[in-house]
Amino acid sequence: MFKINENYLKLPGSYLFSTIAKKVAAYQEANPDKRIIRLGIGDVTLPIAPAIVEAIHKAADEMGHAETFHGYAPDLGYAFLRETIAEKDYKAWGCPIDADEIFVSDGAKSDSGNIQEIFSQDSRIALCDPVYPVYLDSNVMAGRTGEYDAATGRWSNVIYMPCTAENHFVPELPKERPDLIYLCVPNNPTGTALTRDQLKAWVDYANQEGCVILYDAAYEAYISEEDVPHSIFEIPGARTCAIEFRSFSKKAGFTGVRLGFTVVPKDLKCGDVMLHSLWARRHGTKFNGAPYIEQRAGMAVYSEEGNRQVMEQVAYYKRNARTIYDGLKEAGYTVFGGINSPYVWLKTGDMTSWDFFDYLLENASVVGTPGSGFGPSGEGYFRLTGFGTYENTVEAVERIKRLK
Ligand code: MLT
């Protein structure tokens, strides 16, 4: 009889957002008259900006003519996009990153889930707690996390770095040495960020201890504060210890288009081996390149018009986040985030995170995400996203206020 990867059986329950979707569908079926407002999964609601739609049409037309047709894309991405990213997302911010260190992909979720494959099976991982569940789950699937303790919600072989109101959501350097450190800045779900000095402490630590920082900057476009870096490569020393993931999903509304990229600097080495070579080998073997049409759509994000339009969308979602933040604060909730992020993180008072989820769904028909779904230290917290429409956001806040 064939055997399966038994690590999958260790995963408790289904993926967080699938569990929520099932619960919401059951509620809607039982209450067909209720108009549910979904501020759970961070999925965008605004349509793709006009300059990008135009680029998509143009690229689709090119695909229809023999002279301009494109087959397989280069597996690391088209030079036009990689060069533009290097210029506008890195060199313009003083980051020493070259185009051939950029790997274009179908998004940060796949890259941040797949990156663990290039590291040794016995690598020790350190995670902020709470954090985006993909980092943990992909390591569970790989068999790296030890045993799960349902009572504590913790895995025996994972180093948890709690990020709570008590430490202002700033992770402390771990006492035991990890091999891989996942940092998500601005953080999903807490909506909080690290300053340059705080991030420098991590870069120095990683270089000193021989760790790799897996840095997820998917929410970079939402940074408002001067002192929060847009890339880990703004920090001196990061080229020898960091890999960065970026996404077009939250910046340009590409959740349904799918485009992202990963930066692996050539100075990042294990002995003589460049991680860049390993990731290139993996990418070439398991990925056929992001589609031409999508890479042209990505290019349009960097045009003057495209950039103006997507930043207007980011501003729209930030206004939503601010509306949630201010409204809930006024209603007496303790709230965090929402400044450098589309996410607002709140305390659930004397309810557990899942009890608060049910309470909000049943009494206000508003969907959010229970903090405990992002890690044990998320218990007692709840996440609402600014990605709804403005009208729905205002109404959701009003409904929640009325419950008080
Ligand atoms: C979230 O809601 O945390 C994100 O939308 C999930 C994702 O980006 O995959």
Short mmCIF file of C-alpha atoms and ligand atoms in Angstrom, two decimals:
data_model
loop_
_atom_site.label_atom_id
_atom_site.label_comp_id
_atom_site.label_asym_id
_atom_site.label_seq_id
_atom_site.Cartn_x
_atom_site.Cartn_y
_atom_site.Cartn_z
CA MET A 1 0.00 0.00 0.00
CA PHE A 2 1.26 3.45 -0.78
CA LYS A 3 1.99 5.76 2.10
CA ILE A 4 1.05 9.37 2.58
CA ASN A 5 2.97 12.30 4.04
CA GLU A 6 1.75 11.80 7.59
CA ASN A 7 2.82 15.28 8.58
CA TYR A 8 -0.39 16.49 6.95
CA LEU A 9 -2.37 14.54 9.53
CA LYS A 10 -0.71 16.53 12.29
CA LEU A 11 -2.28 19.78 11.08
CA PRO A 12 -5.11 20.68 13.41
CA GLY A 13 -8.35 21.48 11.53
CA SER A 14 -8.49 23.12 8.11
CA TYR A 15 -6.73 26.27 6.91
CA LEU A 16 -7.95 29.21 9.01
CA PHE A 17 -9.73 31.07 6.22
CA SER A 18 -11.40 27.88 4.94
CA THR A 19 -12.80 27.21 8.42
CA ILE A 20 -14.19 30.74 8.57
CA ALA A 21 -15.70 30.50 5.08
CA LYS A 22 -17.51 27.29 6.08
CA LYS A 23 -18.88 28.84 9.28
CA VAL A 24 -20.08 31.93 7.43
CA ALA A 25 -21.73 29.85 4.69
CA ALA A 26 -23.60 27.81 7.32
CA TYR A 27 -24.75 31.00 9.07
CA GLN A 28 -25.94 32.53 5.79
CA GLU A 29 -27.86 29.39 4.92
CA ALA A 30 -29.59 29.40 8.29
CA ASN A 31 -30.23 33.17 8.06
CA PRO A 32 -30.91 33.98 4.41
CA ASP A 33 -32.40 37.39 5.29
CA LYS A 34 -29.23 38.69 6.98
CA ARG A 35 -26.84 40.89 5.02
CA ILE A 36 -23.42 39.74 6.09
CA ILE A 37 -20.50 42.19 6.01
CA ARG A 38 -17.22 40.36 5.44
CA LEU A 39 -14.20 41.90 7.09
CA GLY A 40 -12.49 38.55 7.64
CA ILE A 41 -10.04 37.44 4.97
CA GLY A 42 -7.93 40.29 3.63
CA ASP A 43 -9.42 40.20 0.15
CA VAL A 44 -9.70 43.44 -1.79
CA THR A 45 -13.02 44.85 -3.05
CA LEU A 46 -12.04 47.64 -5.45
CA PRO A 47 -11.78 46.73 -9.15
CA ILE A 48 -8.40 46.66 -10.86
CA ALA A 49 -7.24 50.23 -11.60
CA PRO A 50 -7.89 51.52 -15.17
CA ALA A 51 -4.21 51.87 -16.18
CA ILE A 52 -3.70 48.22 -15.26
CA VAL A 53 -6.83 47.02 -17.04
CA GLU A 54 -5.58 48.80 -20.15
CA ALA A 55 -2.23 47.00 -19.89
CA ILE A 56 -4.05 43.66 -19.47
CA HIS A 57 -6.13 44.31 -22.61
CA LYS A 58 -3.05 45.29 -24.57
CA ALA A 59 -1.13 42.20 -23.44
CA ALA A 60 -4.14 39.97 -24.25
CA ASP A 61 -4.21 41.45 -27.78
CA GLU A 62 -0.49 40.76 -28.15
CA MET A 63 -1.14 37.12 -27.27
CA GLY A 64 -3.57 36.95 -30.21
CA HIS A 65 -0.98 37.77 -32.87
CA ALA A 66 1.84 35.54 -34.06
CA GLU A 67 4.42 38.38 -33.99
CA THR A 68 3.71 39.36 -30.40
CA PHE A 69 2.55 36.04 -28.93
CA HIS A 70 4.37 34.80 -25.76
CA GLY A 71 4.65 31.18 -24.70
CA TYR A 72 6.40 30.07 -21.51
CA ALA A 73 7.67 33.07 -19.60
CA PRO A 74 11.31 33.03 -18.46
CA ASP A 75 10.98 31.08 -15.21
CA LEU A 76 12.50 33.84 -13.09
CA GLY A 77 10.39 36.56 -14.70
CA TYR A 78 10.61 38.90 -17.71
CA ALA A 79 13.58 41.28 -17.62
CA PHE A 80 11.28 44.30 -18.15
CA LEU A 81 9.55 43.62 -14.83
CA ARG A 82 12.59 42.51 -12.81
CA GLU A 83 14.54 45.59 -13.89
CA THR A 84 11.67 47.91 -13.04
CA ILE A 85 11.22 46.31 -9.61
CA ALA A 86 14.96 46.60 -8.89
CA GLU A 87 14.88 50.25 -9.87
CA LYS A 88 11.64 51.43 -8.27
CA ASP A 89 11.20 49.19 -5.22
CA TYR A 90 14.85 48.90 -4.25
CA LYS A 91 17.41 51.29 -5.76
CA ALA A 92 15.02 54.24 -5.31
CA TRP A 93 14.90 53.39 -1.59
CA GLY A 94 18.66 53.01 -1.31
CA CYS A 95 18.55 49.18 -1.30
CA PRO A 96 21.43 47.46 -3.10
CA ILE A 97 19.35 44.87 -5.01
CA ASP A 98 19.93 43.89 -8.64
CA ALA A 99 17.35 42.72 -11.17
CA ASP A 100 18.84 39.22 -11.29
CA GLU A 101 18.21 38.81 -7.54
CA ILE A 102 14.45 39.16 -8.12
CA PHE A 103 12.29 36.09 -8.78
CA VAL A 104 8.84 36.91 -10.16
CA SER A 105 6.13 34.50 -9.02
CA ASP A 106 2.39 34.04 -8.64
CA GLY A 107 2.33 35.58 -5.18
CA ALA A 108 3.81 35.82 -1.70
CA LYS A 109 1.65 33.03 -0.28
CA SER A 110 3.23 30.37 -2.48
CA ASP A 111 6.75 31.75 -2.11
CA SER A 112 6.59 32.11 1.67
CA GLY A 113 5.12 28.60 1.90
CA ASN A 114 7.63 27.04 -0.51
CA ILE A 115 10.85 28.70 0.62
CA GLN A 116 11.35 26.23 3.48
CA GLU A 117 12.09 23.51 0.89
CA ILE A 118 15.59 24.86 0.24
CA PHE A 119 16.57 24.50 3.91
CA SER A 120 17.66 21.44 5.85
CA GLN A 121 14.98 19.20 7.29
CA ASP A 122 16.27 19.79 10.81
CA SER A 123 16.15 23.61 10.58
CA ARG A 124 14.69 25.20 13.69
CA ILE A 125 12.10 27.88 12.91
CA ALA A 126 11.17 30.95 14.95
CA LEU A 127 7.81 32.62 14.42
CA CYS A 128 6.16 35.76 15.67
CA ASP A 129 3.05 34.77 17.56
CA PRO A 130 0.46 35.64 16.22
CA VAL A 131 1.37 35.56 12.54
CA TYR A 132 0.18 34.60 9.03
CA PRO A 133 -0.54 30.83 9.34
CA VAL A 134 1.21 29.81 6.09
CA TYR A 135 4.70 29.97 7.64
CA LEU A 136 3.84 27.46 10.34
CA ASP A 137 1.59 25.17 8.30
CA SER A 138 4.14 24.79 5.49
CA ASN A 139 6.76 23.73 8.06
CA VAL A 140 4.31 21.31 9.67
CA MET A 141 3.77 19.71 6.25
CA ALA A 142 7.54 19.42 5.88
CA GLY A 143 7.79 17.63 9.23
CA ARG A 144 9.91 20.24 10.97
CA THR A 145 7.72 21.33 13.85
CA GLY A 146 7.61 18.36 16.25
CA GLU A 147 4.41 17.48 18.08
CA TYR A 148 1.32 19.62 18.57
CA ASP A 149 0.02 20.22 22.08
CA ALA A 150 -3.69 20.98 21.79
CA ALA A 151 -3.79 22.36 25.33
CA THR A 152 -1.26 25.12 24.64
CA GLY A 153 -1.76 25.39 20.87
CA ARG A 154 2.01 25.07 20.45
CA TRP A 155 4.35 22.81 18.47
CA SER A 156 7.23 21.28 20.40
CA ASN A 157 9.93 22.22 17.88
CA VAL A 158 8.93 25.80 17.08
CA ILE A 159 10.34 28.87 18.77
CA TYR A 160 7.42 31.21 19.46
CA MET A 161 8.06 34.92 19.79
CA PRO A 162 4.96 36.42 21.41
CA CYS A 163 3.85 39.79 20.08
CA THR A 164 1.18 41.17 22.37
CA ALA A 165 0.07 44.48 23.82
CA GLU A 166 2.43 43.80 26.75
CA ASN A 167 5.55 44.04 24.55
CA HIS A 168 3.99 46.55 22.13
CA PHE A 169 3.93 43.80 19.49
CA VAL A 170 7.72 43.86 19.16
CA PRO A 171 9.20 40.33 19.20
CA GLU A 172 12.14 39.74 21.51
CA LEU A 173 15.30 38.09 20.21
CA PRO A 174 14.89 34.37 20.97
CA LYS A 175 16.78 32.75 23.83
CA GLU A 176 17.38 29.56 21.83
CA ARG A 177 19.07 29.93 18.45
CA PRO A 178 16.78 29.39 15.43
CA ASP A 179 17.97 28.69 11.87
CA LEU A 180 15.07 30.43 10.15
CA ILE A 181 13.26 33.49 11.46
CA TYR A 182 9.96 34.51 9.89
CA LEU A 183 9.16 38.20 10.20
CA CYS A 184 6.09 39.80 8.65
CA VAL A 185 6.35 43.61 8.65
CA PRO A 186 3.88 45.29 8.78
CA ASN A 187 2.58 42.30 10.63
CA ASN A 188 -0.40 40.28 9.61
CA PRO A 189 -2.55 40.07 11.75
CA THR A 190 -1.65 42.68 14.38
CA GLY A 191 -1.24 45.54 11.90
CA THR A 192 1.82 46.72 13.81
CA ALA A 193 5.31 47.33 12.39
CA LEU A 194 8.99 47.50 13.37
CA THR A 195 11.11 50.64 13.26
CA ARG A 196 14.48 50.76 11.51
CA ASP A 197 16.34 50.30 14.80
CA GLN A 198 14.14 47.39 15.84
CA LEU A 199 14.70 45.67 12.50
CA LYS A 200 18.44 46.38 12.63
CA ALA A 201 18.62 44.41 15.88
CA TRP A 202 17.21 41.39 13.99
CA VAL A 203 19.61 41.78 11.07
CA ASP A 204 22.59 42.04 13.44
CA TYR A 205 21.37 39.02 15.40
CA ALA A 206 20.85 36.92 12.26
CA ASN A 207 24.31 37.75 10.92
CA GLN A 208 25.93 37.04 14.27
CA GLU A 209 24.11 33.75 14.86
CA GLY A 210 24.04 32.48 11.26
CA CYS A 211 20.26 32.61 10.81
CA VAL A 212 18.18 33.50 7.76
CA ILE A 213 15.37 36.03 8.09
CA LEU A 214 12.38 35.23 5.88
CA TYR A 215 10.88 38.70 5.60
CA ASP A 216 7.34 39.08 4.35
CA ALA A 217 6.71 42.66 3.21
CA ALA A 218 3.34 41.97 1.55
CA TYR A 219 1.80 45.03 3.27
CA GLU A 220 4.66 47.43 2.52
CA ALA A 221 2.42 49.81 0.52
CA TYR A 222 0.44 50.58 3.70
CA ILE A 223 3.39 51.99 5.64
CA SER A 224 2.66 55.56 6.75
CA GLU A 225 5.32 56.19 9.36
CA GLU A 226 8.73 57.53 8.34
CA ASP A 227 10.68 55.31 10.67
CA VAL A 228 9.25 52.03 9.35
CA PRO A 229 11.43 50.55 6.58
CA HIS A 230 9.74 49.47 3.35
CA SER A 231 12.27 46.71 2.78
CA ILE A 232 14.64 44.77 5.02
CA PHE A 233 17.34 45.66 2.48
CA GLU A 234 17.23 49.24 3.74
CA ILE A 235 19.11 47.83 6.73
CA PRO A 236 22.89 47.43 6.30
CA GLY A 237 23.90 43.78 6.56
CA ALA A 238 20.58 42.37 5.30
CA ARG A 239 22.13 41.08 2.06
CA THR A 240 23.94 38.35 3.98
CA CYS A 241 20.99 37.19 6.08
CA ALA A 242 17.61 37.96 4.48
CA ILE A 243 15.12 36.88 1.83
CA GLU A 244 12.19 39.21 1.13
CA PHE A 245 8.71 38.42 -0.19
CA ARG A 246 6.54 41.02 -1.90
CA SER A 247 3.04 40.87 -3.29
CA PHE A 248 0.92 42.87 -5.74
CA SER A 249 -2.24 41.59 -4.02
CA LYS A 250 -2.73 44.22 -1.37
CA LYS A 251 -1.01 47.07 -3.18
CA ALA A 252 -2.69 46.74 -6.59
CA GLY A 253 -5.68 44.52 -5.83
CA PHE A 254 -4.15 41.45 -7.52
CA THR A 255 -5.68 38.85 -5.15
CA GLY A 256 -7.42 37.36 -8.19
CA VAL A 257 -4.71 38.23 -10.72
CA ARG A 258 -1.81 36.59 -8.81
CA LEU A 259 1.61 38.20 -8.98
CA GLY A 260 4.43 38.63 -6.49
CA PHE A 261 8.19 38.33 -6.21
CA THR A 262 10.93 37.16 -3.92
CA VAL A 263 14.35 38.73 -3.48
CA VAL A 264 17.27 36.40 -2.75
CA PRO A 265 20.55 38.36 -2.61
CA LYS A 266 23.61 36.62 -4.02
CA ASP A 267 25.55 37.38 -0.82
CA LEU A 268 23.31 35.06 1.17
CA LYS A 269 25.31 31.85 1.42
CA CYS A 270 25.68 28.63 3.37
CA GLY A 271 29.41 27.99 3.06
CA ASP A 272 30.04 28.37 -0.68
CA VAL A 273 26.45 27.71 -1.71
CA MET A 274 24.29 30.67 -2.71
CA LEU A 275 20.66 30.33 -1.64
CA HIS A 276 19.99 32.24 -4.85
CA SER A 277 21.14 29.18 -6.85
CA LEU A 278 18.93 26.83 -4.85
CA TRP A 279 15.84 29.01 -5.23
CA ALA A 280 16.57 29.45 -8.96
CA ARG A 281 16.83 25.67 -9.30
CA ARG A 282 13.59 25.15 -7.43
CA HIS A 283 11.80 27.85 -9.36
CA GLY A 284 13.02 26.46 -12.69
CA THR A 285 11.92 22.94 -11.81
CA LYS A 286 8.55 23.58 -10.19
CA PHE A 287 7.29 26.80 -11.77
CA ASN A 288 6.76 27.85 -15.36
CA GLY A 289 6.88 31.57 -14.78
CA ALA A 290 4.09 34.06 -14.07
CA PRO A 291 1.99 34.63 -17.22
CA TYR A 292 3.02 37.39 -19.65
CA ILE A 293 -0.33 39.18 -19.27
CA GLU A 294 0.10 39.35 -15.50
CA GLN A 295 3.66 40.56 -15.70
CA ARG A 296 2.51 43.32 -18.07
CA ALA A 297 -0.21 44.14 -15.52
CA GLY A 298 2.54 44.30 -12.88
CA MET A 299 4.55 46.69 -15.06
CA ALA A 300 1.56 49.03 -15.25
CA VAL A 301 1.61 49.32 -11.45
CA TYR A 302 4.92 51.17 -11.82
CA SER A 303 3.77 53.57 -14.55
CA GLU A 304 3.06 57.11 -13.38
CA GLU A 305 -0.67 56.73 -13.92
CA GLY A 306 -0.81 53.17 -12.56
CA ASN A 307 1.11 54.07 -9.45
CA ARG A 308 -1.14 57.07 -8.77
CA GLN A 309 -4.25 54.94 -9.17
CA VAL A 310 -3.09 52.05 -6.96
CA MET A 311 -1.90 54.41 -4.24
CA GLU A 312 -5.38 55.99 -4.28
CA GLN A 313 -6.79 52.52 -3.67
CA VAL A 314 -4.35 51.95 -0.83
CA ALA A 315 -5.46 55.29 0.65
CA TYR A 316 -9.09 54.16 0.38
CA TYR A 317 -8.39 50.97 2.36
CA LYS A 318 -6.35 52.92 4.88
CA ARG A 319 -9.29 55.24 5.43
CA ASN A 320 -11.42 52.14 6.09
CA ALA A 321 -8.88 50.85 8.61
CA ARG A 322 -8.89 54.25 10.32
CA THR A 323 -12.71 54.23 10.39
CA ILE A 324 -12.67 50.85 12.13
CA TYR A 325 -9.93 51.90 14.51
CA ASP A 326 -11.60 55.16 15.54
CA GLY A 327 -15.11 53.71 15.68
CA LEU A 328 -14.15 50.77 17.88
CA LYS A 329 -12.05 52.94 20.13
CA GLU A 330 -15.04 55.23 20.58
CA ALA A 331 -17.12 52.17 21.43
CA GLY A 332 -14.68 51.34 24.22
CA TYR A 333 -12.59 48.62 22.56
CA THR A 334 -8.83 48.45 22.95
CA VAL A 335 -7.50 48.66 19.39
CA PHE A 336 -4.12 48.43 17.65
CA GLY A 337 -2.70 48.55 14.13
CA GLY A 338 -4.47 50.33 11.27
CA ILE A 339 -1.71 52.92 10.74
CA ASN A 340 0.92 51.07 8.71
CA SER A 341 -1.51 48.34 7.76
CA PRO A 342 -5.01 47.60 6.47
CA TYR A 343 -5.62 45.48 9.60
CA VAL A 344 -7.08 46.53 12.92
CA TRP A 345 -6.41 44.27 15.90
CA LEU A 346 -8.66 44.49 18.94
CA LYS A 347 -9.04 42.93 22.33
CA THR A 348 -12.07 40.72 22.82
CA GLY A 349 -12.48 41.48 26.53
CA ASP A 350 -13.82 38.54 28.49
CA MET A 351 -14.63 36.44 25.40
CA THR A 352 -12.28 34.05 23.61
CA SER A 353 -11.40 34.96 20.04
CA TRP A 354 -13.77 32.34 18.57
CA ASP A 355 -16.58 33.30 20.99
CA PHE A 356 -16.20 36.88 19.80
CA PHE A 357 -16.30 35.67 16.19
CA ASP A 358 -19.64 33.93 16.86
CA TYR A 359 -20.95 36.89 18.86
CA LEU A 360 -20.21 39.34 16.06
CA LEU A 361 -21.57 37.06 13.35
CA GLU A 362 -24.78 36.25 15.22
CA ASN A 363 -25.51 39.71 16.58
CA ALA A 364 -24.14 42.07 13.93
CA SER A 365 -23.72 39.80 10.87
CA VAL A 366 -20.12 41.00 10.68
CA VAL A 367 -17.31 38.58 9.88
CA GLY A 368 -13.82 39.05 11.27
CA THR A 369 -10.92 36.72 12.02
CA PRO A 370 -10.30 35.22 15.47
CA GLY A 371 -6.85 36.13 16.76
CA SER A 372 -6.19 32.63 18.08
CA GLY A 373 -6.24 31.38 14.48
CA PHE A 374 -2.92 33.16 14.00
CA GLY A 375 -1.19 31.59 17.00
CA PRO A 376 -1.69 31.00 20.73
CA SER A 377 -0.74 34.56 21.69
CA GLY A 378 -3.56 35.80 19.42
CA GLU A 379 -6.09 34.40 21.91
CA GLY A 380 -8.21 37.22 23.29
CA TYR A 381 -7.74 39.29 20.13
CA PHE A 382 -9.65 39.71 16.87
CA ARG A 383 -8.78 41.07 13.42
CA LEU A 384 -10.92 43.26 11.16
CA THR A 385 -9.75 44.29 7.70
CA GLY A 386 -9.96 47.60 5.91
CA PHE A 387 -10.45 45.82 2.57
CA GLY A 388 -14.25 46.11 2.53
CA THR A 389 -16.09 48.89 0.73
CA TYR A 390 -16.21 52.17 2.62
CA GLU A 391 -20.01 51.95 2.95
CA ASN A 392 -19.85 48.43 4.40
CA THR A 393 -17.05 49.42 6.71
CA VAL A 394 -19.05 52.32 8.12
CA GLU A 395 -22.09 50.11 8.54
CA ALA A 396 -20.11 47.32 10.20
CA VAL A 397 -18.69 49.79 12.70
CA GLU A 398 -22.19 51.15 13.41
CA ARG A 399 -23.52 47.64 13.95
CA ILE A 400 -20.69 46.79 16.33
CA LYS A 401 -21.19 50.06 18.23
CA ARG A 402 -24.87 49.27 18.68
CA LEU A 403 -23.95 46.05 20.51
CA LYS A 404 -22.25 47.91 23.31
C1 MLT B 1 -5.26 37.35 5.23
O1 MLT B 1 -6.46 37.63 5.32
O2 MLT B 1 -4.53 37.14 6.20
C2 MLT B 1 -4.70 37.30 3.86
O3 MLT B 1 -5.58 37.77 2.93
C3 MLT B 1 -4.36 35.95 3.47
C4 MLT B 1 -3.45 35.95 2.30
O4 MLT B 1 -2.93 36.98 1.88
O5 MLT B 1 -3.20 34.85 1.82
#
